[in-house]
mmCIF file with all atom_site columns, C-alpha atoms in Angstrom:
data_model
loop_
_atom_site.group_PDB
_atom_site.id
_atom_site.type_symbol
_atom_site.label_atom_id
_atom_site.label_alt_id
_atom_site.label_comp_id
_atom_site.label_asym_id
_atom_site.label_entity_id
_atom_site.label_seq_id
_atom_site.pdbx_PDB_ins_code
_atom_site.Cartn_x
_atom_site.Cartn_y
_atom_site.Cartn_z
_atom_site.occupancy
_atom_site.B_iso_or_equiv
_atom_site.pdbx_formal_charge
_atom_site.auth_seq_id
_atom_site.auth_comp_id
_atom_site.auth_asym_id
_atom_site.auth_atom_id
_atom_site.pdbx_PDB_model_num
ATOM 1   C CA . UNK A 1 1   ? -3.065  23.150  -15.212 1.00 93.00 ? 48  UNK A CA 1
ATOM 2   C CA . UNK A 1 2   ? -3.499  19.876  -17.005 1.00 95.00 ? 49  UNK A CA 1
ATOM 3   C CA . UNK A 1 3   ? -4.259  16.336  -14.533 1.00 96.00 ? 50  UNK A CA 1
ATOM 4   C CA . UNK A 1 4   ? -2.558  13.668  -16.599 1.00 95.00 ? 51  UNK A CA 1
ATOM 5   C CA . UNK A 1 5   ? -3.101  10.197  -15.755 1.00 94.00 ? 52  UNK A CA 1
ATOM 6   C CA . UNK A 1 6   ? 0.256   7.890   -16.872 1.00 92.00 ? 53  UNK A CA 1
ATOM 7   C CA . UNK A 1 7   ? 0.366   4.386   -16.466 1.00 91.00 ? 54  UNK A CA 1
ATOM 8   C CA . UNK A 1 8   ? 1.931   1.242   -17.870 1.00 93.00 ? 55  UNK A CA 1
ATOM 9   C CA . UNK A 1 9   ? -0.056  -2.137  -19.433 1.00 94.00 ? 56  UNK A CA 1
ATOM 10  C CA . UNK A 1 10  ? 0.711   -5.079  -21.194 1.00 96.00 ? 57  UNK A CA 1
ATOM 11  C CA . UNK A 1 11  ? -0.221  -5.676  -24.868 1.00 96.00 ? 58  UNK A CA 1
ATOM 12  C CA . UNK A 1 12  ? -3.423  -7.548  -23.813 1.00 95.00 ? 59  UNK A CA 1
ATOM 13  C CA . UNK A 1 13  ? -4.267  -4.811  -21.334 1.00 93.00 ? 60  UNK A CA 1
ATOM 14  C CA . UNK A 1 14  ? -3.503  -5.397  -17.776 1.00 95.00 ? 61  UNK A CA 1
ATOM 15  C CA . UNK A 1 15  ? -2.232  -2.440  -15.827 1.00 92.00 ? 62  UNK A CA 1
ATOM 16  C CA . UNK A 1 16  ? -1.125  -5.330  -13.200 1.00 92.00 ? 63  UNK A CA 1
ATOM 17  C CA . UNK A 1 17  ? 0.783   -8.381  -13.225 1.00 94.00 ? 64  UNK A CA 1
ATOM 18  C CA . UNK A 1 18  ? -1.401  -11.434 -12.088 1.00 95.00 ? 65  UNK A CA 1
ATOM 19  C CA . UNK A 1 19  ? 0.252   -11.336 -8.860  1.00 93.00 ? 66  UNK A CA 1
ATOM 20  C CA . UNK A 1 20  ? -1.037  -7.901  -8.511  1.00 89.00 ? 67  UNK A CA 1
ATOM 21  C CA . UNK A 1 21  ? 1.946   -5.660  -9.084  1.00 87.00 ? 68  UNK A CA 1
ATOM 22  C CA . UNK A 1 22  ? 1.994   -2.154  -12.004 1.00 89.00 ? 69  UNK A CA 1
ATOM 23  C CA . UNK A 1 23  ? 3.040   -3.615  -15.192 1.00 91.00 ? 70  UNK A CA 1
ATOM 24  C CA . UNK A 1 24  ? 6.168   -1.600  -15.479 1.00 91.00 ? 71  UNK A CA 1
ATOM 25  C CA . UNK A 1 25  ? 7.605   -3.809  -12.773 1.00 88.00 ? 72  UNK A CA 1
ATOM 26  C CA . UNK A 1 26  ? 7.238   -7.001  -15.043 1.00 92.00 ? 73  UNK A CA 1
ATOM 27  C CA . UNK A 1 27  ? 8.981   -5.091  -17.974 1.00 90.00 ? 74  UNK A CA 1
ATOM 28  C CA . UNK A 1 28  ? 13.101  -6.009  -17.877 1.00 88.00 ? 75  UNK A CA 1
ATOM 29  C CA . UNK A 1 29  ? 13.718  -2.278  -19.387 1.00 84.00 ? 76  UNK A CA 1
ATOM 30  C CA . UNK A 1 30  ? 12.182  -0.512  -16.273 1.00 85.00 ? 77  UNK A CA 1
ATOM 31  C CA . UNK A 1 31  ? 14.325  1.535   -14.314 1.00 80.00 ? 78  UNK A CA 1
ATOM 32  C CA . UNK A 1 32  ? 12.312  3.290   -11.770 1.00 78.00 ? 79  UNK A CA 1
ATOM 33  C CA . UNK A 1 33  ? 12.253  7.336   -12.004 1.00 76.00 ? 80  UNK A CA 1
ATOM 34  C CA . UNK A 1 34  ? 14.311  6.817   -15.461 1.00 78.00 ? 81  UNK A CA 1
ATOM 35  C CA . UNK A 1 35  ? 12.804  4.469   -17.828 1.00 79.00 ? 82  UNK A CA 1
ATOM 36  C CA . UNK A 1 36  ? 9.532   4.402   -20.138 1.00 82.00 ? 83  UNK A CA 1
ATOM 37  C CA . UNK A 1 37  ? 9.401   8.952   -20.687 1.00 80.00 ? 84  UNK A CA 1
ATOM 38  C CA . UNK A 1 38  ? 8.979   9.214   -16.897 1.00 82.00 ? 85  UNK A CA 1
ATOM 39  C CA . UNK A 1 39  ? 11.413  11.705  -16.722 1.00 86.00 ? 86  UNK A CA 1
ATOM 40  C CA . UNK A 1 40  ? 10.019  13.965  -19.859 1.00 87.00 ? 87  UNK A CA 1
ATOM 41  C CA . UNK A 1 41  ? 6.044   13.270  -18.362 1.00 86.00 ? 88  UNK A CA 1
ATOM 42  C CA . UNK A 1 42  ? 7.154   14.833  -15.096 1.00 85.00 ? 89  UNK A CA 1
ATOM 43  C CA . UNK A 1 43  ? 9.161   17.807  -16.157 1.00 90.00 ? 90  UNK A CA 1
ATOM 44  C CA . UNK A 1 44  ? 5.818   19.737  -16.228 1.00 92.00 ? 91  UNK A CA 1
ATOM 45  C CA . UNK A 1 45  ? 4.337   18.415  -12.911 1.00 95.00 ? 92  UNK A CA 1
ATOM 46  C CA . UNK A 1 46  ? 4.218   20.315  -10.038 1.00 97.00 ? 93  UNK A CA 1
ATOM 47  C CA . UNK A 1 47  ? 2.071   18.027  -8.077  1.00 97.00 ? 94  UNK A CA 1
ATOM 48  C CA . UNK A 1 48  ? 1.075   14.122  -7.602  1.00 96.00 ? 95  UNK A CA 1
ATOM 49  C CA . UNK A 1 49  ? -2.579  13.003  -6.831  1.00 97.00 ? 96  UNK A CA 1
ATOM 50  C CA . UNK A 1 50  ? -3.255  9.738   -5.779  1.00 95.00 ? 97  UNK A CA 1
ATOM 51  C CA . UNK A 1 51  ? -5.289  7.179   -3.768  1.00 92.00 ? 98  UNK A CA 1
ATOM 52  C CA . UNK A 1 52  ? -4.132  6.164   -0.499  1.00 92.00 ? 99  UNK A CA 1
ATOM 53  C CA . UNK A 1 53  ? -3.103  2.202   -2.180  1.00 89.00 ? 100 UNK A CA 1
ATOM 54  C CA . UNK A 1 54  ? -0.683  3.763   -3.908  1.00 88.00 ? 101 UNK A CA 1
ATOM 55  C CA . UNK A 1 55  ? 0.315   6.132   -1.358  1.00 93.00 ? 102 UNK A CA 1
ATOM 56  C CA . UNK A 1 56  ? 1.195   4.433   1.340   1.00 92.00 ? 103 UNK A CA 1
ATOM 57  C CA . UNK A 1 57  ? 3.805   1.897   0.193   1.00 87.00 ? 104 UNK A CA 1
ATOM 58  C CA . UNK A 1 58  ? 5.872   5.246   -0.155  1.00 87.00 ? 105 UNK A CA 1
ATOM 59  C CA . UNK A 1 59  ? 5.948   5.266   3.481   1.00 91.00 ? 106 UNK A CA 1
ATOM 60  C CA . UNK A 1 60  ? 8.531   2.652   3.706   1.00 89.00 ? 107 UNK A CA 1
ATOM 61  C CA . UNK A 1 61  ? 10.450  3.423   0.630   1.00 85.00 ? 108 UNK A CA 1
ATOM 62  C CA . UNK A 1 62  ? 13.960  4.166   1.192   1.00 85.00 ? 109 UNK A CA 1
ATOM 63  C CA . UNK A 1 63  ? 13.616  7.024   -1.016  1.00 84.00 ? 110 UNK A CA 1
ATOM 64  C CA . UNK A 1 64  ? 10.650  9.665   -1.706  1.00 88.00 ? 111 UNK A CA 1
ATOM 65  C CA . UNK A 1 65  ? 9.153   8.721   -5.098  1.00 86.00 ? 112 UNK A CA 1
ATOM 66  C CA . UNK A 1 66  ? 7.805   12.575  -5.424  1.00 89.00 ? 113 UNK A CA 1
ATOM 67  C CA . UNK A 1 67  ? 10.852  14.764  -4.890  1.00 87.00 ? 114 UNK A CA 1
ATOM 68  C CA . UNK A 1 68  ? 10.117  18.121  -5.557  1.00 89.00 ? 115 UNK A CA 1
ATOM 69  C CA . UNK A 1 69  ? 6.376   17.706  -6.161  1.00 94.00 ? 116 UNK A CA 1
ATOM 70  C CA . UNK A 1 70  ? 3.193   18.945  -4.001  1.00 96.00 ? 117 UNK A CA 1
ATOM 71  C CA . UNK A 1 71  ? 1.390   15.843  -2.864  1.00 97.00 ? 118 UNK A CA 1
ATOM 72  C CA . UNK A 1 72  ? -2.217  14.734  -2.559  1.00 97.00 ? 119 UNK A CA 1
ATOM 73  C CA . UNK A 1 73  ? -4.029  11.821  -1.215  1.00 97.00 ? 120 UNK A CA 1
ATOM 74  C CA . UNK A 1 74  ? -7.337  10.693  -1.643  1.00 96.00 ? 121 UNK A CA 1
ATOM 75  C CA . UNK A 1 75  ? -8.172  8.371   1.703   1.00 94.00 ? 122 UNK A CA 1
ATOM 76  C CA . UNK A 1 76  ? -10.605 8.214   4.103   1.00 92.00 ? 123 UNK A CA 1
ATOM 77  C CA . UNK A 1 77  ? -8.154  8.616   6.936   1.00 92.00 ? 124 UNK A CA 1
ATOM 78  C CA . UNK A 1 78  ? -4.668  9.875   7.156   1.00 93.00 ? 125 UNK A CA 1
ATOM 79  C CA . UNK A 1 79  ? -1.856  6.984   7.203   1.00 92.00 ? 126 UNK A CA 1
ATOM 80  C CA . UNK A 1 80  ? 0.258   6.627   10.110  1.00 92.00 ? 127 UNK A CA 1
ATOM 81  C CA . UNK A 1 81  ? 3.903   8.087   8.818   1.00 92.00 ? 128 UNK A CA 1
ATOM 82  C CA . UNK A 1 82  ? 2.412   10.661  6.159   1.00 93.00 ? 129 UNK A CA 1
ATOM 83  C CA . UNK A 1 83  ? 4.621   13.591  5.486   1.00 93.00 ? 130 UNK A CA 1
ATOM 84  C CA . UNK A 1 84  ? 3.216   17.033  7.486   1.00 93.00 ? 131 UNK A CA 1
ATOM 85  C CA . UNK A 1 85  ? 3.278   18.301  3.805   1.00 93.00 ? 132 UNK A CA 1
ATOM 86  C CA . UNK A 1 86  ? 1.050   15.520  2.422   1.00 96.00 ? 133 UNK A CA 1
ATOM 87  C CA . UNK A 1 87  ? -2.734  16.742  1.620   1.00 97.00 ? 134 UNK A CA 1
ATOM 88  C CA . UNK A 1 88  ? -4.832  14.511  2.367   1.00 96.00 ? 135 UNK A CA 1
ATOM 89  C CA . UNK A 1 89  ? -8.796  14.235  2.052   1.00 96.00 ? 136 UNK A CA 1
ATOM 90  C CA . UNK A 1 90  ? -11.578 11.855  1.829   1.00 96.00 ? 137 UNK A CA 1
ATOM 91  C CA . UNK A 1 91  ? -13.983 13.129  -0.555  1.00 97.00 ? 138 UNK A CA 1
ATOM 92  C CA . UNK A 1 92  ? -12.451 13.460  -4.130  1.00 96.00 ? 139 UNK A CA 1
ATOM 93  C CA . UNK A 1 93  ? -14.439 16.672  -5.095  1.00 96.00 ? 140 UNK A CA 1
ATOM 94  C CA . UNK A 1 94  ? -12.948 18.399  -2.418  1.00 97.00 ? 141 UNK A CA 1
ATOM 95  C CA . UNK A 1 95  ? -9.581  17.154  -2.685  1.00 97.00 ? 142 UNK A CA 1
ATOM 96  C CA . UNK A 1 96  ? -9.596  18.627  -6.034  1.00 97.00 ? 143 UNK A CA 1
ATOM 97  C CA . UNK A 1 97  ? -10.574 21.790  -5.130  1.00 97.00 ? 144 UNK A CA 1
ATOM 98  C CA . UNK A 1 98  ? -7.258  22.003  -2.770  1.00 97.00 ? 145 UNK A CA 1
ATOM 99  C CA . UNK A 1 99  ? -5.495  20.892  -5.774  1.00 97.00 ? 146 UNK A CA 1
ATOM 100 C CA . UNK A 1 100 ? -6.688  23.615  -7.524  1.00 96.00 ? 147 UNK A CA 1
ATOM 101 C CA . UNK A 1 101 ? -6.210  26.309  -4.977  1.00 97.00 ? 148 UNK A CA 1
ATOM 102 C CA . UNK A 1 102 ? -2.476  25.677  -4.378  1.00 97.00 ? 149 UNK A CA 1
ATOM 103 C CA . UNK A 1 103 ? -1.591  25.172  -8.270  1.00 95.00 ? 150 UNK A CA 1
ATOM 104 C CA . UNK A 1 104 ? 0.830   27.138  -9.673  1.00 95.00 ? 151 UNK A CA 1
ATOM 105 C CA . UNK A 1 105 ? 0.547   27.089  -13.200 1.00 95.00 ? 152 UNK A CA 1
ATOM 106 C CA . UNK A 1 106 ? 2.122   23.135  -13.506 1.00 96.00 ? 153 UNK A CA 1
ATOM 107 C CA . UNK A 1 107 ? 0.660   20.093  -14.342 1.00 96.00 ? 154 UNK A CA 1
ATOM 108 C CA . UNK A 1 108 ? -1.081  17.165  -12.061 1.00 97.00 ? 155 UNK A CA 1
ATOM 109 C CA . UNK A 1 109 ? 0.401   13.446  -12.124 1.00 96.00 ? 156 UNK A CA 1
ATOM 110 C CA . UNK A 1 110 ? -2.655  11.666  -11.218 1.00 96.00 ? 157 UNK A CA 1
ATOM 111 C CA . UNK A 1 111 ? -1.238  8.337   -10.064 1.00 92.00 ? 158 UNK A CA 1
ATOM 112 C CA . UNK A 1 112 ? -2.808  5.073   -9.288  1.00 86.00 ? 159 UNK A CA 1
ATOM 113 C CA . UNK A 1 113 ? -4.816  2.133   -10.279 1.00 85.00 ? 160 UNK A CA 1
ATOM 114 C CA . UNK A 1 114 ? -8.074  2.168   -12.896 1.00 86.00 ? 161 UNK A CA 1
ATOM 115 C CA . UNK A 1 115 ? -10.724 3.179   -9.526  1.00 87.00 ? 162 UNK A CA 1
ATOM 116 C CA . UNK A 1 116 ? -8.750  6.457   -8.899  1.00 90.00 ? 163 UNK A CA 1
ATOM 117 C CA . UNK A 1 117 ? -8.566  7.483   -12.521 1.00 89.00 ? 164 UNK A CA 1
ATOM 118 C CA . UNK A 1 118 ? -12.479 6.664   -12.467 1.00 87.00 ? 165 UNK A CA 1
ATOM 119 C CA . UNK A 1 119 ? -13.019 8.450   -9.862  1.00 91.00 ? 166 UNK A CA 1
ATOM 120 C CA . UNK A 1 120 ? -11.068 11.721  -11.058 1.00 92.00 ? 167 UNK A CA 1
ATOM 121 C CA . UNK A 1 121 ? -12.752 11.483  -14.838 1.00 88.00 ? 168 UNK A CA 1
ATOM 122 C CA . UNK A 1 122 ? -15.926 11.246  -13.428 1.00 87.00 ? 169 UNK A CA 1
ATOM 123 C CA . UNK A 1 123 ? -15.496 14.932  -11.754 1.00 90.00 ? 170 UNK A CA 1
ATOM 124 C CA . UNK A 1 124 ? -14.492 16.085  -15.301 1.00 88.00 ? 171 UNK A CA 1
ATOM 125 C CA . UNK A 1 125 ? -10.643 16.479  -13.961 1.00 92.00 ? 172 UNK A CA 1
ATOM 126 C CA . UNK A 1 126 ? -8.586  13.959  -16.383 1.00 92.00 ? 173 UNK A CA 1
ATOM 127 C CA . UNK A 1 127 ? -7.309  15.946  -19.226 1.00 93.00 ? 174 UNK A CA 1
ATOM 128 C CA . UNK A 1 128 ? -4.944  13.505  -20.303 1.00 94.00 ? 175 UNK A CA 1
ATOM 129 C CA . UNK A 1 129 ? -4.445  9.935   -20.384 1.00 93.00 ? 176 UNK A CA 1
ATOM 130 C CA . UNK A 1 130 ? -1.211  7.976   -21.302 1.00 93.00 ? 177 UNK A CA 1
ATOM 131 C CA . UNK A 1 131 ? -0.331  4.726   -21.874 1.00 94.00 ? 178 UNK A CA 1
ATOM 132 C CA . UNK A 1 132 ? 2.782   3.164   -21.990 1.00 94.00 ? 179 UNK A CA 1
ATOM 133 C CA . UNK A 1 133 ? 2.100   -0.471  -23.671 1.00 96.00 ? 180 UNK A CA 1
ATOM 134 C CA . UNK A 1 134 ? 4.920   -2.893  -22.589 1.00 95.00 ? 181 UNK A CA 1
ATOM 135 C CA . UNK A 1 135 ? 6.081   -5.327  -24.873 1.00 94.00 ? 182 UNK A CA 1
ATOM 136 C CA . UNK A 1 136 ? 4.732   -8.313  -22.986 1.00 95.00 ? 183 UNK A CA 1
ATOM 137 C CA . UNK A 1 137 ? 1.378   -10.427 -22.471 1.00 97.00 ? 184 UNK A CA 1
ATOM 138 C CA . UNK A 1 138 ? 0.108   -11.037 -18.392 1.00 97.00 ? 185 UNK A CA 1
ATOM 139 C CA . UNK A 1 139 ? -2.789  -13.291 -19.381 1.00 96.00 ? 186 UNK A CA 1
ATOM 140 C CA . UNK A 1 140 ? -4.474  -11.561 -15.785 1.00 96.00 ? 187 UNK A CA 1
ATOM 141 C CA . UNK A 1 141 ? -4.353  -8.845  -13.338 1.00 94.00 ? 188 UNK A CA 1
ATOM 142 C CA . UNK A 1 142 ? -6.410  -5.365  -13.249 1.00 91.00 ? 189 UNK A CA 1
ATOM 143 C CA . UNK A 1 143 ? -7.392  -3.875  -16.243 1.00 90.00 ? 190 UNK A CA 1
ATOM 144 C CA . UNK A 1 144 ? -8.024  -0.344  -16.593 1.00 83.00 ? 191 UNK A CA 1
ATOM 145 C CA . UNK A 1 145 ? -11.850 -1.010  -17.799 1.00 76.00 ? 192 UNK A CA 1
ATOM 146 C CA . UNK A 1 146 ? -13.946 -1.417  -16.551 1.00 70.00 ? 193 UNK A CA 1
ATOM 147 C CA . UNK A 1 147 ? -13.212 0.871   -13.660 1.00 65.00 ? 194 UNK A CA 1
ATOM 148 C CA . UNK A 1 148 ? -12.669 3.209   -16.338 1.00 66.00 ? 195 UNK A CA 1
ATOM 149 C CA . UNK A 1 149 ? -15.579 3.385   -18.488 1.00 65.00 ? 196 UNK A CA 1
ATOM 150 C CA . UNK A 1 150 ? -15.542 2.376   -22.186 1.00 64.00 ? 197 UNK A CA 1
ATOM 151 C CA . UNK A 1 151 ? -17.614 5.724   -22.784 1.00 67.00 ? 198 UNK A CA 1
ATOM 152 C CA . UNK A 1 152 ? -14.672 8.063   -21.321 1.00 68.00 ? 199 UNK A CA 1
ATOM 153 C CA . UNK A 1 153 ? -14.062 10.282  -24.542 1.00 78.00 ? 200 UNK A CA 1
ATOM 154 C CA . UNK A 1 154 ? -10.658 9.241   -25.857 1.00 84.00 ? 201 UNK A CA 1
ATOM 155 C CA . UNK A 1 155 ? -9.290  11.537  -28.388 1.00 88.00 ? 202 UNK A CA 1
ATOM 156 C CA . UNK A 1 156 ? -5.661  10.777  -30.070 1.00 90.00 ? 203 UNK A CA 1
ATOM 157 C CA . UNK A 1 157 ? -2.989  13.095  -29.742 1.00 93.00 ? 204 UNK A CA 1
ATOM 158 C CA . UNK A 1 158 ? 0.420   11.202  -30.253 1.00 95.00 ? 205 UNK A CA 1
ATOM 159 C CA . UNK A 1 159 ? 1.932   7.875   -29.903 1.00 96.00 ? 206 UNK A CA 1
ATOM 160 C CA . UNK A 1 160 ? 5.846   7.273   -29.709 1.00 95.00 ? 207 UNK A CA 1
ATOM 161 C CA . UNK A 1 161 ? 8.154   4.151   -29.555 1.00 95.00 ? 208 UNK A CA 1
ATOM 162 C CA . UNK A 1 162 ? 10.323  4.185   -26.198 1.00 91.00 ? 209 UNK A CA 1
ATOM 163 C CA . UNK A 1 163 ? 13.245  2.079   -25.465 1.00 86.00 ? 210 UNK A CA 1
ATOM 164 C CA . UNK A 1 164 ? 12.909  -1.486  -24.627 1.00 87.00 ? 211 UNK A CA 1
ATOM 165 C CA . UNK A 1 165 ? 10.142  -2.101  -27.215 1.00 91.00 ? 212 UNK A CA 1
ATOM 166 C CA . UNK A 1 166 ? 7.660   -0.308  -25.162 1.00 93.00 ? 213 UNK A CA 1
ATOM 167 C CA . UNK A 1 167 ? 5.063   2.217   -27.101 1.00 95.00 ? 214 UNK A CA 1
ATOM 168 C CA . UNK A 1 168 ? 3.562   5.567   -25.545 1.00 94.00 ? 215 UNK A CA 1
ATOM 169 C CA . UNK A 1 169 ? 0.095   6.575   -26.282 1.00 96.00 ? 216 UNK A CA 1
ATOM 170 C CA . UNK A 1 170 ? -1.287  9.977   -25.147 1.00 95.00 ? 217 UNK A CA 1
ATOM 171 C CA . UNK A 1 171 ? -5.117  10.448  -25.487 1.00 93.00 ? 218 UNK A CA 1
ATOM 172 C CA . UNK A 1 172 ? -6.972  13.680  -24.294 1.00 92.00 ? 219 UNK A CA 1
ATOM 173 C CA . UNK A 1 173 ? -10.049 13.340  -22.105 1.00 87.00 ? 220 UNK A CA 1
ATOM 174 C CA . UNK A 1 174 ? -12.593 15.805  -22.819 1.00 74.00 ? 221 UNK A CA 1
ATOM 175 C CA . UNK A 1 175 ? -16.032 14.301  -24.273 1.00 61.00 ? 222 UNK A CA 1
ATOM 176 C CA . UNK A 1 176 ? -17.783 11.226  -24.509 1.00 58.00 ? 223 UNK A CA 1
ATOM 177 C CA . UNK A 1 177 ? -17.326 8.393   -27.153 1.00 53.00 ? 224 UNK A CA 1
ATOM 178 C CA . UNK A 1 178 ? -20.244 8.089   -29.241 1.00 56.00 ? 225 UNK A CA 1
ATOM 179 C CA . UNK A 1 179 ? -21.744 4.541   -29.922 1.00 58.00 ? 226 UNK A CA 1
ATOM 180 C CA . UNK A 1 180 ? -19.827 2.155   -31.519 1.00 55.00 ? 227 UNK A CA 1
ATOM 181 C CA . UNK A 1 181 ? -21.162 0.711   -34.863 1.00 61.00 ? 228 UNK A CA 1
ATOM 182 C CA . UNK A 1 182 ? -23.194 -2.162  -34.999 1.00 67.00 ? 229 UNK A CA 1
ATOM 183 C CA . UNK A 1 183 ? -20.925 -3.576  -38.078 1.00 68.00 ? 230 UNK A CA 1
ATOM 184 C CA . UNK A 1 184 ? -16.993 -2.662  -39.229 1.00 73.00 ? 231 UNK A CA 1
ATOM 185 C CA . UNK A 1 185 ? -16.320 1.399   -39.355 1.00 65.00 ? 232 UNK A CA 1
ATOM 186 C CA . UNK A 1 186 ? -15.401 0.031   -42.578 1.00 70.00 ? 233 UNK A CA 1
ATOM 187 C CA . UNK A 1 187 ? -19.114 -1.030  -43.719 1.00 66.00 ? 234 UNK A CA 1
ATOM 188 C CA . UNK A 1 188 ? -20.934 2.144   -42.438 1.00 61.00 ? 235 UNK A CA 1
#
């Protein structure tokens, strides 16, 4: 079992519009559940984990954005409307723990903004984070830093060019980045 964060920003690295919105929804070659590898990123996911922000606007959605896929929230109470096969808990560590008990071999979507990826890296449990980089400035909006810290160990694995201009980095999780140099890694 891998947990694989997966989320969208623009070239000057917002994961949100200004207005507050994920950056895929700014991007004119979304297509929700289709567009930006969505479709190949889930096809070893057996499970979503998530904060309750992103959670509960699924609650109203004509559709269920997780078909097929054990879900987990992180939230400090259970939201009115939640699914009787929802998990949900408030402490993280714990949460994690029930994600690990019912795993069945498949991956973890971790879903959600730069505070729940924090919060998940800091318990050692992000394997894998990728970004899709949208073809488009915001200006402003959320940034994944500094929520997630600039010391998270990023090591490359692969990048790829999607439809629609977009690119797809993938970065593995597992250490801590070093200091950076006081002059150009050039000079040193």
């Amino acid at each position: 079992m891998q947990i694989r964060a997966r989320m969208s920003m623009s070239a000057d690295g917002y994961v949100t519009t200004p207005s507050g919105w994920p950056a895929q929804t700014a991007d004119p070659a979304f297509v929700s559940g289709r567009s930006h590898g969505i479709r190949e990123f889930l096809a070893d996911c057996e499970a979503a984990l998530m904060g309750r922000t992103t959670f509960e606007p699924a609650l109203t959605n004509s559709r269920w954005p997780w078909p097929g896929l054990d879900v987990f929230v992180l939230a400090s109470h259970r939201p009115e409307g939640t699914p009787g096969h929802v998990t949900t808990d408030s402490d993280p560590a714990r949460l994690l723990e029930r994600v690990r008990a019912a795993n069945r071999g498949g991956d973890v979507h971790l879903i959600g903004g730069p505070r729940t990826i924090a919060t998940f890296h800091a318990l050692g449990a992000l394997d894998r984070l990728e970004l899709v980089v949208l073809p488009m400035l915001f200006g402003g909006g959320m940034q994944l830093t500094p929520a997630l810290s600039p010391e998270a160990g990023l090591t490359f694995e692969s990048q790829r060019a999607l439809p629609g201009g977009s690119v797809e980095i993938v970065y593995s999780c597992g250490g801590s980045r070093g200091d950076l140099p006081g002059r150009p890694a050039s000079q040193v």
